[in-house]
């Protein structure tokens, strides 16, 4: 499927979820307040991502049409700091109950 240049892979199973590019502004970050990023890690990721791009997508939950990031905090911050508009995400469809589990 050609999606305006964005890779879009439909898939299921343990590896789960389709991989799409989402705008950073579309991703809600329920874990941001509780976890602190390691600035050195973010710096190294910025260097690497600017050279070779994001090699492993971050995981997001899709709940009722909204996207919630629950991993990849350092990769997400590296994208913000690099001024990149989008980030490659693996999307896992989930219920509100599952979302609540991830927020605990
Ligand atoms: P995060 O909070 O983003 O998960 P970690 O430091 O725990 O940060 O993990 C960084 C992850 O980013 C690793 O799984 C690594 O494989 C992945 N990754 C994706 N793209 C890159 C890249 N270009 N350079 C380095 N690591 C990358």
GROMACS .gro file of C-alpha atoms and ligand atoms in nm:
model
  131
    1UNK     CA    1   0.000   0.000   0.000
    2UNK     CA    2   0.144   0.337  -0.097
    3UNK     CA    3   0.067   0.588   0.172
    4UNK     CA    4   0.223   0.908   0.047
    5UNK     CA    5   0.572   0.775   0.110
    6UNK     CA    6   0.495   0.647   0.459
    7UNK     CA    7   0.563   0.281   0.516
    8UNK     CA    8   0.253   0.102   0.629
    9UNK     CA    9   0.275  -0.267   0.716
   10UNK     CA   10  -0.029  -0.458   0.829
   11UNK     CA   11   0.058  -0.739   1.069
   12UNK     CA   12  -0.056  -0.939   1.368
   13UNK     CA   13   0.084  -1.165   1.637
   14UNK     CA   14   0.345  -1.122   1.905
   15UNK     CA   15   0.553  -0.878   1.702
   16UNK     CA   16   0.209  -0.722   1.658
   17UNK     CA   17   0.085  -0.402   1.514
   18UNK     CA   18   0.127  -0.207   1.195
   19UNK     CA   19   0.417   0.032   1.150
   20UNK     CA   20   0.325   0.388   1.051
   21UNK     CA   21   0.466   0.738   1.076
   22UNK     CA   22   0.277   0.953   1.326
   23UNK     CA   23   0.316   1.324   1.389
   24UNK     CA   24   0.476   1.383   1.730
   25UNK     CA   25   0.180   1.603   1.817
   26UNK     CA   26  -0.059   1.309   1.765
   27UNK     CA   27   0.103   1.099   2.037
   28UNK     CA   28  -0.014   1.139   2.396
   29UNK     CA   29   0.253   1.067   2.657
   30UNK     CA   30   0.089   0.933   2.974
   31UNK     CA   31   0.427   0.827   3.119
   32UNK     CA   32   0.608   1.156   3.073
   33UNK     CA   33   0.552   1.284   3.424
   34UNK     CA   34   0.674   0.974   3.606
   35UNK     CA   35   0.990   0.889   3.412
   36UNK     CA   36   1.299   1.101   3.362
   37UNK     CA   37   1.505   1.060   3.046
   38UNK     CA   38   1.880   1.009   3.060
   39UNK     CA   39   2.019   1.315   2.873
   40UNK     CA   40   2.329   1.125   2.757
   41UNK     CA   41   2.112   0.856   2.597
   42UNK     CA   42   1.901   1.120   2.425
   43UNK     CA   43   2.215   1.290   2.292
   44UNK     CA   44   2.354   0.965   2.153
   45UNK     CA   45   2.021   0.879   1.995
   46UNK     CA   46   2.002   1.224   1.835
   47UNK     CA   47   2.340   1.171   1.672
   48UNK     CA   48   2.255   0.823   1.554
   49UNK     CA   49   1.903   0.903   1.433
   50UNK     CA   50   2.026   1.204   1.237
   51UNK     CA   51   2.285   0.983   1.067
   52UNK     CA   52   2.104   0.655   1.007
   53UNK     CA   53   1.743   0.725   1.101
   54UNK     CA   54   1.524   0.548   1.353
   55UNK     CA   55   1.604   0.176   1.328
   56UNK     CA   56   1.345   0.045   1.574
   57UNK     CA   57   0.998   0.205   1.585
   58UNK     CA   58   0.854   0.312   1.920
   59UNK     CA   59   0.543   0.132   2.045
   60UNK     CA   60   0.214   0.316   2.072
   61UNK     CA   61  -0.129   0.203   2.188
   62UNK     CA   62  -0.428   0.296   1.977
   63UNK     CA   63  -0.732   0.341   2.200
   64UNK     CA   64  -1.056   0.474   2.052
   65UNK     CA   65  -0.870   0.643   1.768
   66UNK     CA   66  -0.613   0.815   1.990
   67UNK     CA   67  -0.244   0.723   2.016
   68UNK     CA   68  -0.058   0.680   2.346
   69UNK     CA   69   0.319   0.633   2.367
   70UNK     CA   70   0.426   0.388   2.634
   71UNK     CA   71   0.784   0.309   2.534
   72UNK     CA   72   1.061   0.480   2.347
   73UNK     CA   73   1.073   0.793   2.563
   74UNK     CA   74   1.435   0.860   2.465
   75UNK     CA   75   1.372   0.808   2.095
   76UNK     CA   76   1.066   1.037   2.120
   77UNK     CA   77   1.265   1.313   2.292
   78UNK     CA   78   1.547   1.277   2.039
   79UNK     CA   79   1.294   1.337   1.761
   80UNK     CA   80   1.157   1.646   1.936
   81UNK     CA   81   1.505   1.791   1.980
   82UNK     CA   82   1.600   1.715   1.619
   83UNK     CA   83   1.289   1.901   1.508
   84UNK     CA   84   1.153   1.600   1.322
   85UNK     CA   85   0.779   1.627   1.256
   86UNK     CA   86   0.703   1.253   1.258
   87UNK     CA   87   0.824   0.933   1.423
   88UNK     CA   88   0.793   0.575   1.309
   89UNK     CA   89   0.559   0.382   1.541
   90UNK     CA   90   0.441   0.029   1.586
   91UNK     CA   91   0.070   0.061   1.661
   92UNK     CA   92  -0.103  -0.183   1.897
   93UNK     CA   93  -0.481  -0.159   1.913
   94UNK     CA   94  -0.595  -0.179   2.276
   95UNK     CA   95  -0.884  -0.121   2.514
   96UNK     CA   96  -0.911   0.151   2.778
   97UNK     CA   97  -0.843  -0.114   3.043
   98UNK     CA   98  -0.511  -0.198   2.879
   99UNK     CA   99  -0.424   0.172   2.859
  100UNK     CA  100  -0.492   0.210   3.232
  101UNK     CA  101  -0.256  -0.081   3.304
  102UNK     CA  102   0.022   0.094   3.114
  103UNK     CA  103  -0.038   0.417   3.304
  104UNK     CA  104   0.007   0.256   3.646
  105LIG     P1  105   1.395   0.443   2.470
  105LIG     O1  106   1.346   0.514   2.592
  105LIG     O2  107   1.373   0.523   2.344
  105LIG     O3  108   1.345   0.301   2.455
  105LIG     P2  109   1.656   0.324   2.516
  105LIG     O4  110   1.789   0.393   2.534
  105LIG     O5  111   1.605   0.238   2.626
  105LIG     O6  112   1.555   0.441   2.483
  105LIG     O7  113   1.660   0.239   2.385
  105LIG     C1  114   1.698   0.296   2.263
  105LIG     C2  115   1.639   0.211   2.156
  105LIG     O8  116   1.645   0.281   2.033
  105LIG     C3  117   1.709   0.077   2.135
  105LIG     O9  118   1.611  -0.025   2.135
  105LIG     C4  119   1.767   0.091   1.995
  105LIG    O10  120   1.763  -0.032   1.929
  105LIG     C5  121   1.671   0.189   1.931
  105LIG     N1  122   1.716   0.263   1.814
  105LIG     C6  123   1.637   0.293   1.709
  105LIG     N2  124   1.700   0.366   1.620
  105LIG     C7  125   1.824   0.385   1.666
  105LIG     C8  126   1.937   0.454   1.615
  105LIG     N3  127   1.935   0.519   1.499
  105LIG     N4  128   2.049   0.452   1.688
  105LIG     C9  129   2.052   0.389   1.808
  105LIG     N5  130   1.949   0.321   1.861
  105LIG    C10  131   1.835   0.320   1.791
   0.00000   0.00000   0.00000
